[in-house]
Short mmCIF file of the C-alpha atoms (twelve columns), coordinates in Angstrom:
data_MODEL
# 
_entry.id   MODEL 
# 
loop_
_atom_site.group_PDB 
_atom_site.id 
_atom_site.type_symbol 
_atom_site.label_atom_id 
_atom_site.label_alt_id 
_atom_site.label_comp_id 
_atom_site.label_asym_id 
_atom_site.label_seq_id 
_atom_site.Cartn_x 
_atom_site.Cartn_y 
_atom_site.Cartn_z 
_atom_site.pdbx_PDB_model_num 
ATOM 1   C CA . MET A 1   -71.857  -135.224 2.744  1 
ATOM 2   C CA . ASN A 2   -73.113  -132.018 1.091  1 
ATOM 3   C CA . PRO A 3   -73.938  -129.408 3.859  1 
ATOM 4   C CA . ALA A 4   -76.780  -128.032 1.818  1 
ATOM 5   C CA . VAL A 5   -78.509  -131.390 1.743  1 
ATOM 6   C CA . GLY A 6   -81.880  -131.195 3.532  1 
ATOM 7   C CA . PHE A 7   -81.911  -127.307 3.489  1 
ATOM 8   C CA . PRO A 8   -83.809  -125.812 0.535  1 
ATOM 9   C CA . LYS A 9   -81.639  -123.556 -1.542 1 
ATOM 10  C CA . ASN A 10  -84.312  -120.810 -1.886 1 
ATOM 11  C CA . THR A 11  -84.905  -120.693 1.861  1 
ATOM 12  C CA . PHE A 12  -81.191  -120.286 2.523  1 
ATOM 13  C CA . LEU A 13  -80.999  -117.320 0.115  1 
ATOM 14  C CA . LEU A 14  -84.002  -115.604 1.722  1 
ATOM 15  C CA . PHE A 15  -82.362  -115.950 5.126  1 
ATOM 16  C CA . LEU A 16  -79.195  -114.268 3.873  1 
ATOM 17  C CA . LEU A 17  -81.184  -111.367 2.380  1 
ATOM 18  C CA . PHE A 18  -83.141  -110.854 5.629  1 
ATOM 19  C CA . LEU A 19  -79.924  -110.782 7.666  1 
ATOM 20  C CA . ALA A 20  -78.371  -108.198 5.347  1 
ATOM 21  C CA . PHE A 21  -81.497  -106.010 5.609  1 
ATOM 22  C CA . CYS A 22  -81.431  -106.033 9.419  1 
ATOM 23  C CA . LEU A 23  -77.755  -105.094 9.513  1 
ATOM 24  C CA . SER A 24  -78.346  -102.171 7.152  1 
ATOM 25  C CA . CYS A 25  -81.126  -100.741 9.382  1 
ATOM 26  C CA . ALA A 26  -79.099  -100.752 12.635 1 
ATOM 27  C CA . SER A 27  -77.836  -97.318  13.831 1 
ATOM 28  C CA . PRO A 28  -74.089  -96.964  13.652 1 
ATOM 29  C CA . ALA A 29  -72.371  -96.838  17.025 1 
ATOM 30  C CA . PRO A 30  -70.945  -93.431  18.025 1 
ATOM 31  C CA . PRO A 31  -67.222  -93.034  17.434 1 
ATOM 32  C CA . PRO A 32  -64.977  -94.033  20.354 1 
ATOM 33  C CA . GLY A 33  -64.891  -91.349  23.082 1 
ATOM 34  C CA . GLU A 34  -68.180  -89.688  21.999 1 
ATOM 35  C CA . SER A 35  -71.599  -90.108  23.603 1 
ATOM 36  C CA . ALA A 36  -74.997  -89.937  21.984 1 
ATOM 37  C CA . PRO A 37  -76.370  -86.312  21.796 1 
ATOM 38  C CA . PHE A 38  -78.862  -85.157  24.469 1 
ATOM 39  C CA . PRO A 39  -81.671  -82.615  23.935 1 
ATOM 40  C CA . ARG A 40  -80.542  -79.142  25.009 1 
ATOM 41  C CA . PRO A 41  -82.317  -77.337  27.878 1 
ATOM 42  C CA . ARG A 42  -84.275  -74.207  27.018 1 
ATOM 43  C CA . ALA A 43  -84.859  -70.913  28.846 1 
ATOM 44  C CA . SER A 44  -86.431  -67.511  28.183 1 
ATOM 45  C CA . LEU A 45  -86.752  -64.184  29.981 1 
ATOM 46  C CA . SER A 46  -89.550  -61.662  29.393 1 
ATOM 47  C CA . PHE A 47  -90.497  -58.300  30.911 1 
ATOM 48  C CA . ASP A 48  -93.683  -58.262  32.995 1 
ATOM 49  C CA . ARG A 49  -94.403  -54.944  34.736 1 
ATOM 50  C CA . ILE A 50  -93.101  -51.894  36.636 1 
ATOM 51  C CA . GLU A 51  -93.905  -50.889  40.204 1 
ATOM 52  C CA . ALA A 52  -92.760  -47.642  41.820 1 
ATOM 53  C CA . GLU A 53  -92.610  -46.141  45.301 1 
ATOM 54  C CA . SER A 54  -91.546  -42.757  43.927 1 
ATOM 55  C CA . PRO A 55  -90.134  -41.313  40.693 1 
ATOM 56  C CA . GLU A 56  -86.643  -42.456  41.757 1 
ATOM 57  C CA . ARG A 57  -87.318  -45.929  43.140 1 
ATOM 58  C CA . LEU A 58  -88.513  -48.427  40.534 1 
ATOM 59  C CA . THR A 59  -89.020  -52.171  40.663 1 
ATOM 60  C CA . LEU A 60  -88.936  -54.061  37.353 1 
ATOM 61  C CA . TRP A 61  -90.445  -57.551  37.272 1 
ATOM 62  C CA . PHE A 62  -89.422  -60.198  34.733 1 
ATOM 63  C CA . ASN A 63  -90.671  -63.739  34.071 1 
ATOM 64  C CA . LEU A 64  -88.095  -66.518  33.816 1 
ATOM 65  C CA . GLU A 65  -89.029  -69.848  32.199 1 
ATOM 66  C CA . ALA A 66  -86.721  -72.875  32.120 1 
ATOM 67  C CA . GLU A 67  -87.257  -76.349  30.641 1 
ATOM 68  C CA . ASN A 68  -85.196  -79.493  31.286 1 
ATOM 69  C CA . PRO A 69  -86.037  -81.953  28.464 1 
ATOM 70  C CA . ARG A 70  -83.697  -84.684  29.644 1 
ATOM 71  C CA . GLY A 71  -84.600  -87.642  31.791 1 
ATOM 72  C CA . LYS A 72  -82.034  -86.512  34.342 1 
ATOM 73  C CA . ASP A 73  -82.548  -83.892  37.068 1 
ATOM 74  C CA . ALA A 74  -80.625  -80.622  36.855 1 
ATOM 75  C CA . ARG A 75  -79.841  -77.865  39.309 1 
ATOM 76  C CA . LEU A 76  -80.173  -74.252  38.166 1 
ATOM 77  C CA . ALA A 77  -77.531  -71.604  38.713 1 
ATOM 78  C CA . SER A 78  -76.561  -68.399  36.916 1 
ATOM 79  C CA . SER A 79  -73.493  -66.594  35.659 1 
ATOM 80  C CA . ALA A 80  -72.479  -63.532  33.627 1 
ATOM 81  C CA . ARG A 81  -75.224  -61.416  35.217 1 
ATOM 82  C CA . SER A 82  -75.622  -57.814  34.053 1 
ATOM 83  C CA . ALA A 83  -78.200  -55.030  34.391 1 
ATOM 84  C CA . SER A 84  -78.151  -51.682  32.606 1 
ATOM 85  C CA . PHE A 85  -80.256  -48.542  32.485 1 
ATOM 86  C CA . ASN A 86  -79.899  -46.517  29.276 1 
ATOM 87  C CA . GLY A 87  -76.590  -48.230  28.630 1 
ATOM 88  C CA . LYS A 88  -75.191  -47.504  32.096 1 
ATOM 89  C CA . THR A 89  -74.565  -50.279  34.608 1 
ATOM 90  C CA . VAL A 90  -77.247  -50.178  37.277 1 
ATOM 91  C CA . LEU A 91  -75.871  -52.574  39.866 1 
ATOM 92  C CA . PRO A 92  -73.274  -55.317  40.036 1 
ATOM 93  C CA . GLY A 93  -74.631  -58.426  38.376 1 
ATOM 94  C CA . SER A 94  -74.858  -60.264  41.700 1 
ATOM 95  C CA . ALA A 95  -77.271  -57.671  43.108 1 
ATOM 96  C CA . PHE A 96  -80.350  -59.270  41.547 1 
ATOM 97  C CA . THR A 97  -81.189  -62.873  42.368 1 
ATOM 98  C CA . VAL A 98  -81.899  -65.542  39.771 1 
ATOM 99  C CA . PRO A 99  -84.082  -68.409  41.057 1 
ATOM 100 C CA . GLU A 100 -81.833  -71.399  41.738 1 
ATOM 101 C CA . GLY A 101 -82.756  -74.971  42.584 1 
ATOM 102 C CA . PRO A 102 -83.554  -78.377  41.119 1 
ATOM 103 C CA . VAL A 103 -85.549  -78.944  37.936 1 
ATOM 104 C CA . ALA A 104 -86.660  -82.546  37.471 1 
ATOM 105 C CA . GLY A 105 -86.111  -84.312  34.175 1 
ATOM 106 C CA . GLY A 106 -88.835  -83.482  31.674 1 
ATOM 107 C CA . GLU A 107 -90.157  -80.637  33.853 1 
ATOM 108 C CA . LYS A 108 -90.527  -76.856  33.397 1 
ATOM 109 C CA . LEU A 109 -89.928  -74.033  35.864 1 
ATOM 110 C CA . ALA A 110 -91.561  -70.569  35.864 1 
ATOM 111 C CA . ALA A 111 -90.434  -67.950  38.378 1 
ATOM 112 C CA . PRO A 112 -90.558  -64.154  38.815 1 
ATOM 113 C CA . LEU A 113 -87.338  -62.134  38.850 1 
ATOM 114 C CA . ARG A 114 -87.063  -58.698  40.491 1 
ATOM 115 C CA . LEU A 115 -84.713  -55.823  39.649 1 
ATOM 116 C CA . ASP A 116 -84.685  -52.715  41.873 1 
ATOM 117 C CA . ILE A 117 -83.476  -49.437  40.359 1 
ATOM 118 C CA . ASN A 118 -82.721  -46.150  42.100 1 
ATOM 119 C CA . ALA A 119 -82.903  -43.751  39.164 1 
ATOM 120 C CA . SER A 120 -81.455  -40.861  41.187 1 
ATOM 121 C CA . ASP A 121 -78.159  -42.759  41.389 1 
ATOM 122 C CA . ILE A 122 -78.053  -43.035  37.596 1 
ATOM 123 C CA . GLU A 123 -79.759  -40.028  36.087 1 
ATOM 124 C CA . THR A 124 -78.451  -36.474  36.345 1 
ATOM 125 C CA . PRO A 125 -80.773  -33.438  36.459 1 
ATOM 126 C CA . ASN A 126 -81.160  -31.563  33.208 1 
ATOM 127 C CA . THR A 127 -78.346  -29.067  33.709 1 
ATOM 128 C CA . GLU A 128 -75.570  -27.652  31.566 1 
ATOM 129 C CA . ALA A 129 -73.191  -30.225  33.046 1 
ATOM 130 C CA . LYS A 130 -75.032  -33.264  31.783 1 
ATOM 131 C CA . GLU A 131 -78.285  -34.173  30.054 1 
ATOM 132 C CA . PRO A 132 -80.410  -37.125  31.190 1 
ATOM 133 C CA . LEU A 133 -80.013  -40.157  28.961 1 
ATOM 134 C CA . LYS A 134 -83.172  -40.880  27.006 1 
ATOM 135 C CA . ASN A 135 -84.143  -41.803  23.490 1 
ATOM 136 C CA . THR A 136 -85.954  -39.626  20.983 1 
ATOM 137 C CA . ALA A 137 -89.361  -40.860  22.170 1 
ATOM 138 C CA . GLY A 138 -88.677  -39.632  25.708 1 
ATOM 139 C CA . GLU A 139 -88.508  -43.188  27.007 1 
ATOM 140 C CA . TYR A 140 -85.906  -44.976  29.093 1 
ATOM 141 C CA . ARG A 141 -84.576  -48.492  28.617 1 
ATOM 142 C CA . ALA A 142 -83.625  -51.106  31.192 1 
ATOM 143 C CA . GLU A 143 -81.962  -54.359  30.167 1 
ATOM 144 C CA . LEU A 144 -81.290  -57.564  32.080 1 
ATOM 145 C CA . ALA A 145 -79.096  -60.454  30.889 1 
ATOM 146 C CA . PHE A 146 -77.413  -63.567  32.290 1 
ATOM 147 C CA . ASP A 147 -76.525  -67.168  31.519 1 
ATOM 148 C CA . LEU A 148 -78.838  -69.750  33.056 1 
ATOM 149 C CA . VAL A 149 -76.763  -72.791  33.973 1 
ATOM 150 C CA . PHE A 150 -78.233  -76.324  34.031 1 
ATOM 151 C CA . ASP A 151 -75.951  -78.461  36.204 1 
ATOM 152 C CA . TYR A 152 -76.481  -82.211  35.671 1 
ATOM 153 C CA . GLY A 153 -73.719  -83.244  38.057 1 
ATOM 154 C CA . GLY A 154 -70.408  -84.893  37.387 1 
ATOM 155 C CA . GLY A 155 -69.107  -81.750  35.716 1 
ATOM 156 C CA . GLU A 156 -71.800  -81.819  33.032 1 
ATOM 157 C CA . THR A 157 -73.377  -78.380  32.553 1 
ATOM 158 C CA . GLU A 158 -75.335  -76.510  29.879 1 
ATOM 159 C CA . LYS A 159 -75.506  -72.695  29.627 1 
ATOM 160 C CA . VAL A 160 -78.473  -70.938  28.048 1 
ATOM 161 C CA . PRO A 161 -78.111  -67.138  27.578 1 
ATOM 162 C CA . VAL A 162 -81.268  -65.100  28.273 1 
ATOM 163 C CA . LYS A 163 -81.980  -61.382  27.881 1 
ATOM 164 C CA . ALA A 164 -84.959  -59.038  28.218 1 
ATOM 165 C CA . ALA A 165 -85.458  -55.278  27.946 1 
ATOM 166 C CA . ALA A 166 -88.151  -52.803  28.972 1 
ATOM 167 C CA . SER A 167 -88.812  -49.304  27.598 1 
ATOM 168 C CA . PHE A 168 -90.915  -46.866  29.593 1 
ATOM 169 C CA . PRO A 169 -91.236  -43.142  30.410 1 
ATOM 170 C CA . LEU A 170 -89.237  -42.221  33.501 1 
ATOM 171 C CA . ILE A 171 -91.104  -39.770  35.725 1 
ATOM 172 C CA . LEU A 172 -89.102  -36.724  36.850 1 
ATOM 173 C CA . GLU A 173 -90.053  -34.309  39.622 1 
ATOM 174 C CA . PRO A 174 -90.990  -30.800  38.462 1 
ATOM 175 C CA . GLU A 175 -88.525  -28.032  39.245 1 
ATOM 176 C CA . PHE A 176 -90.119  -25.822  41.915 1 
ATOM 177 C CA . ARG A 177 -89.318  -22.155  42.421 1 
ATOM 178 C CA . ILE A 178 -90.790  -19.332  44.489 1 
ATOM 179 C CA . ILE A 179 -90.868  -16.204  42.365 1 
ATOM 180 C CA . SER A 180 -92.061  -13.825  45.102 1 
ATOM 181 C CA . VAL A 181 -93.743  -13.583  48.472 1 
ATOM 182 C CA . ALA A 182 -95.457  -10.219  48.802 1 
ATOM 183 C CA . VAL A 183 -96.768  -9.069   52.192 1 
ATOM 184 C CA . LYS A 184 -99.667  -6.620   51.955 1 
ATOM 185 C CA . LYS A 185 -99.848  -3.925   54.660 1 
ATOM 186 C CA . ALA A 186 -102.308 -4.772   57.361 1 
ATOM 187 C CA . GLU A 187 -105.928 -3.764   56.936 1 
ATOM 188 C CA . LEU A 188 -107.801 -3.691   60.238 1 
ATOM 189 C CA . ILE A 189 -106.975 -7.057   61.852 1 
ATOM 190 C CA . ASP A 190 -105.670 -9.030   58.839 1 
ATOM 191 C CA . THR A 191 -102.388 -9.139   56.930 1 
ATOM 192 C CA . ARG A 192 -102.444 -10.615  53.439 1 
ATOM 193 C CA . PHE A 193 -99.754  -12.598  51.634 1 
ATOM 194 C CA . LYS A 194 -99.454  -13.280  47.923 1 
ATOM 195 C CA . VAL A 195 -97.099  -16.146  47.061 1 
ATOM 196 C CA . LYS A 196 -96.217  -16.639  43.404 1 
ATOM 197 C CA . ILE A 197 -94.755  -20.005  42.420 1 
ATOM 198 C CA . ARG A 198 -93.396  -21.488  39.192 1 
ATOM 199 C CA . LEU A 199 -93.087  -25.161  38.240 1 
ATOM 200 C CA . LYS A 200 -91.146  -26.479  35.274 1 
ATOM 201 C CA . ASN A 201 -92.140  -29.873  33.889 1 
ATOM 202 C CA . PRO A 202 -89.045  -31.755  32.578 1 
ATOM 203 C CA . ASN A 203 -91.106  -34.768  31.466 1 
ATOM 204 C CA . SER A 204 -92.137  -35.783  27.959 1 
ATOM 205 C CA . PHE A 205 -95.805  -35.758  29.054 1 
ATOM 206 C CA . PRO A 206 -98.021  -33.195  30.839 1 
ATOM 207 C CA . VAL A 207 -98.400  -33.300  34.626 1 
ATOM 208 C CA . GLU A 208 -100.843 -31.634  36.988 1 
ATOM 209 C CA . LEU A 209 -100.210 -29.909  40.290 1 
ATOM 210 C CA . SER A 210 -103.284 -31.496  41.820 1 
ATOM 211 C CA . ALA A 211 -102.768 -30.671  45.512 1 
ATOM 212 C CA . PHE A 212 -100.579 -28.237  47.391 1 
ATOM 213 C CA . SER A 213 -100.273 -27.707  51.162 1 
ATOM 214 C CA . PHE A 214 -97.945  -25.031  52.521 1 
ATOM 215 C CA . GLU A 215 -96.826  -23.061  55.572 1 
ATOM 216 C CA . LEU A 216 -95.177  -19.652  55.729 1 
ATOM 217 C CA . TYR A 217 -92.671  -18.946  58.538 1 
ATOM 218 C CA . HIS A 218 -90.761  -15.925  59.797 1 
ATOM 219 C CA . GLY A 219 -88.008  -16.215  62.374 1 
ATOM 220 C CA . GLY A 220 -89.140  -19.699  63.338 1 
ATOM 221 C CA . SER A 221 -92.742  -18.604  63.880 1 
ATOM 222 C CA . LEU A 222 -95.606  -19.801  61.724 1 
ATOM 223 C CA . TRP A 223 -97.271  -16.935  59.889 1 
ATOM 224 C CA . ALA A 224 -99.900  -18.697  57.883 1 
ATOM 225 C CA . GLY A 225 -100.738 -21.934  56.104 1 
ATOM 226 C CA . GLY A 226 -103.216 -23.453  53.755 1 
ATOM 227 C CA . SER A 227 -103.886 -25.918  50.966 1 
ATOM 228 C CA . ARG A 228 -105.168 -25.863  47.405 1 
ATOM 229 C CA . LYS A 229 -106.407 -28.492  44.935 1 
ATOM 230 C CA . ASN A 230 -106.428 -28.760  41.139 1 
ATOM 231 C CA . ILE A 231 -104.088 -25.810  40.836 1 
ATOM 232 C CA . MET A 232 -102.642 -26.038  37.326 1 
ATOM 233 C CA . LEU A 233 -101.732 -28.265  34.392 1 
ATOM 234 C CA . ILE A 234 -98.109  -28.063  33.218 1 
ATOM 235 C CA . PRO A 235 -97.522  -29.053  29.557 1 
ATOM 236 C CA . GLN A 236 -94.614  -31.296  28.678 1 
ATOM 237 C CA . GLY A 237 -91.268  -29.520  28.767 1 
ATOM 238 C CA . GLN A 238 -92.869  -26.198  29.761 1 
ATOM 239 C CA . SER A 239 -93.353  -24.024  32.855 1 
ATOM 240 C CA . ALA A 240 -96.480  -22.676  34.523 1 
ATOM 241 C CA . GLU A 241 -97.124  -20.180  37.313 1 
ATOM 242 C CA . ALA A 242 -99.741  -19.851  40.035 1 
ATOM 243 C CA . GLU A 243 -100.562 -17.383  42.822 1 
ATOM 244 C CA . LEU A 244 -101.505 -18.444  46.347 1 
ATOM 245 C CA . LEU A 245 -103.312 -15.942  48.580 1 
ATOM 246 C CA . LEU A 246 -102.931 -16.252  52.370 1 
ATOM 247 C CA . THR A 247 -104.288 -14.307  55.284 1 
ATOM 248 C CA . MET A 248 -102.678 -13.941  58.730 1 
ATOM 249 C CA . ASN A 249 -104.557 -12.619  61.722 1 
ATOM 250 C CA . PHE A 250 -103.085 -9.277   62.772 1 
ATOM 251 C CA . ILE A 251 -103.636 -10.057  66.461 1 
ATOM 252 C CA . ASP A 252 -101.134 -12.959  66.334 1 
ATOM 253 C CA . MET A 253 -98.356  -10.928  64.706 1 
ATOM 254 C CA . ARG A 254 -95.273  -10.087  66.804 1 
ATOM 255 C CA . ARG A 255 -94.638  -6.400   67.422 1 
ATOM 256 C CA . ASP A 256 -91.282  -6.335   65.613 1 
ATOM 257 C CA . LEU A 257 -92.820  -7.950   62.539 1 
ATOM 258 C CA . LEU A 258 -95.711  -5.510   62.632 1 
ATOM 259 C CA . ASP A 259 -93.228  -2.616   62.742 1 
ATOM 260 C CA . GLN A 260 -91.420  -3.992   59.669 1 
ATOM 261 C CA . VAL A 261 -94.680  -4.280   57.752 1 
ATOM 262 C CA . ILE A 262 -95.714  -0.773   58.709 1 
ATOM 263 C CA . ALA A 263 -92.274  0.562    57.716 1 
ATOM 264 C CA . MET A 264 -92.511  -1.174   54.321 1 
ATOM 265 C CA . GLN A 265 -89.300  -3.174   54.926 1 
ATOM 266 C CA . GLN A 266 -88.288  -6.522   53.431 1 
ATOM 267 C CA . ILE A 267 -89.061  -9.564   55.568 1 
ATOM 268 C CA . ASP A 268 -87.268  -12.905  55.795 1 
ATOM 269 C CA . TYR A 269 -89.472  -15.924  55.200 1 
ATOM 270 C CA . ARG A 270 -89.419  -19.702  54.963 1 
ATOM 271 C CA . PHE A 271 -91.939  -21.441  52.705 1 
ATOM 272 C CA . ALA A 272 -92.397  -25.208  53.213 1 
ATOM 273 C CA . GLY A 273 -94.966  -27.841  52.389 1 
ATOM 274 C CA . GLU A 274 -95.915  -30.793  50.230 1 
ATOM 275 C CA . ALA A 275 -97.187  -31.078  46.660 1 
ATOM 276 C CA . THR A 276 -99.025  -33.857  44.844 1 
ATOM 277 C CA . ILE A 277 -98.277  -34.348  41.159 1 
ATOM 278 C CA . SER A 278 -100.599 -36.346  38.881 1 
ATOM 279 C CA . THR A 279 -98.798  -37.974  35.951 1 
ATOM 280 C CA . GLY A 280 -101.293 -40.101  34.021 1 
ATOM 281 C CA . ILE A 281 -98.633  -42.846  33.900 1 
ATOM 282 C CA . ALA A 282 -99.983  -46.260  34.938 1 
ATOM 283 C CA . TYR A 283 -97.077  -47.428  37.095 1 
ATOM 284 C CA . LEU A 284 -97.060  -44.193  39.161 1 
ATOM 285 C CA . PRO A 285 -100.270 -42.189  38.552 1 
ATOM 286 C CA . HIS A 286 -99.400  -39.650  41.252 1 
ATOM 287 C CA . PHE A 287 -96.663  -38.938  43.769 1 
ATOM 288 C CA . ARG A 288 -95.848  -36.473  46.552 1 
ATOM 289 C CA . TRP A 289 -92.737  -34.469  47.144 1 
ATOM 290 C CA . LYS A 290 -91.738  -32.016  49.865 1 
ATOM 291 C CA . PHE A 291 -90.300  -28.547  49.376 1 
ATOM 292 C CA . ASP A 292 -88.629  -26.090  51.750 1 
ATOM 293 C CA . GLN A 293 -87.306  -22.761  50.511 1 
ATOM 294 C CA . SER A 294 -86.256  -19.516  52.181 1 
ATOM 295 C CA . GLY A 295 -85.889  -15.938  50.975 1 
ATOM 296 C CA . ARG A 296 -86.856  -12.292  51.534 1 
ATOM 297 C CA . SER A 297 -90.227  -10.834  50.709 1 
ATOM 298 C CA . ILE A 298 -91.248  -7.352   49.749 1 
ATOM 299 C CA . VAL A 299 -93.948  -5.378   51.561 1 
ATOM 300 C CA . THR A 300 -96.439  -3.604   49.318 1 
ATOM 301 C CA . ASN A 301 -99.500  -1.438   49.763 1 
# 
């Protein structure tokens, strides 16, 4: 019996063509030992802001974003951590903490990352021995980098390198110096002091000596004290001087000190206090620093 009997010839040919079409559209199986590719996880790091307790102690905040596009949960970890300040290593890489924990499949994670810097451990005062590291714009650069690791379990991991940098002006304390402390000879019941001070501004922007409180000592005894406000503006990279006038009541002066003043002798002194510097920089608009210096003063008419 003919097998084609009862089965239309045209229908049989159409069936063969349809079967060939379906086979041509099927995806080829991956080669033996290889699995189908998975979408790669993504991550990014960006600088957010600076906070400061003082010119030396800075806190840099970064934003970390991670995305797990797979249908499988992953646990975050980190490796190859590094932090630098003007090309110098700030801290061992393990000193800052990268957020670690699970990220569900198809989910995103956003978390802050904090880096603390003590600039006094890195920078060196502007002396002949060494210049502070800074670029031509007078700014400083901090850089943070690490590999964010997506651990899917069973030894399956993906590493995504991330890096971010921040450039900003580093605030330096002015260099304070007492030029002279002149003691005027007593007139009636008062003795007058004239203290001349000089401040050098090492910054790439002007600063203002906006407040100044001080005390003058001799032999452990307080002579006089006072405070001033809005004293002087110091241009960038320049020095400025100011005079402070004090008055001490003659009645409170010790006899030996009075004899020295009358005899026009030099007198030992200690000058201590606190100054407030206004910077105009957003992350630290003003700061205070203490001073304490000793020397010998002249006595004048």
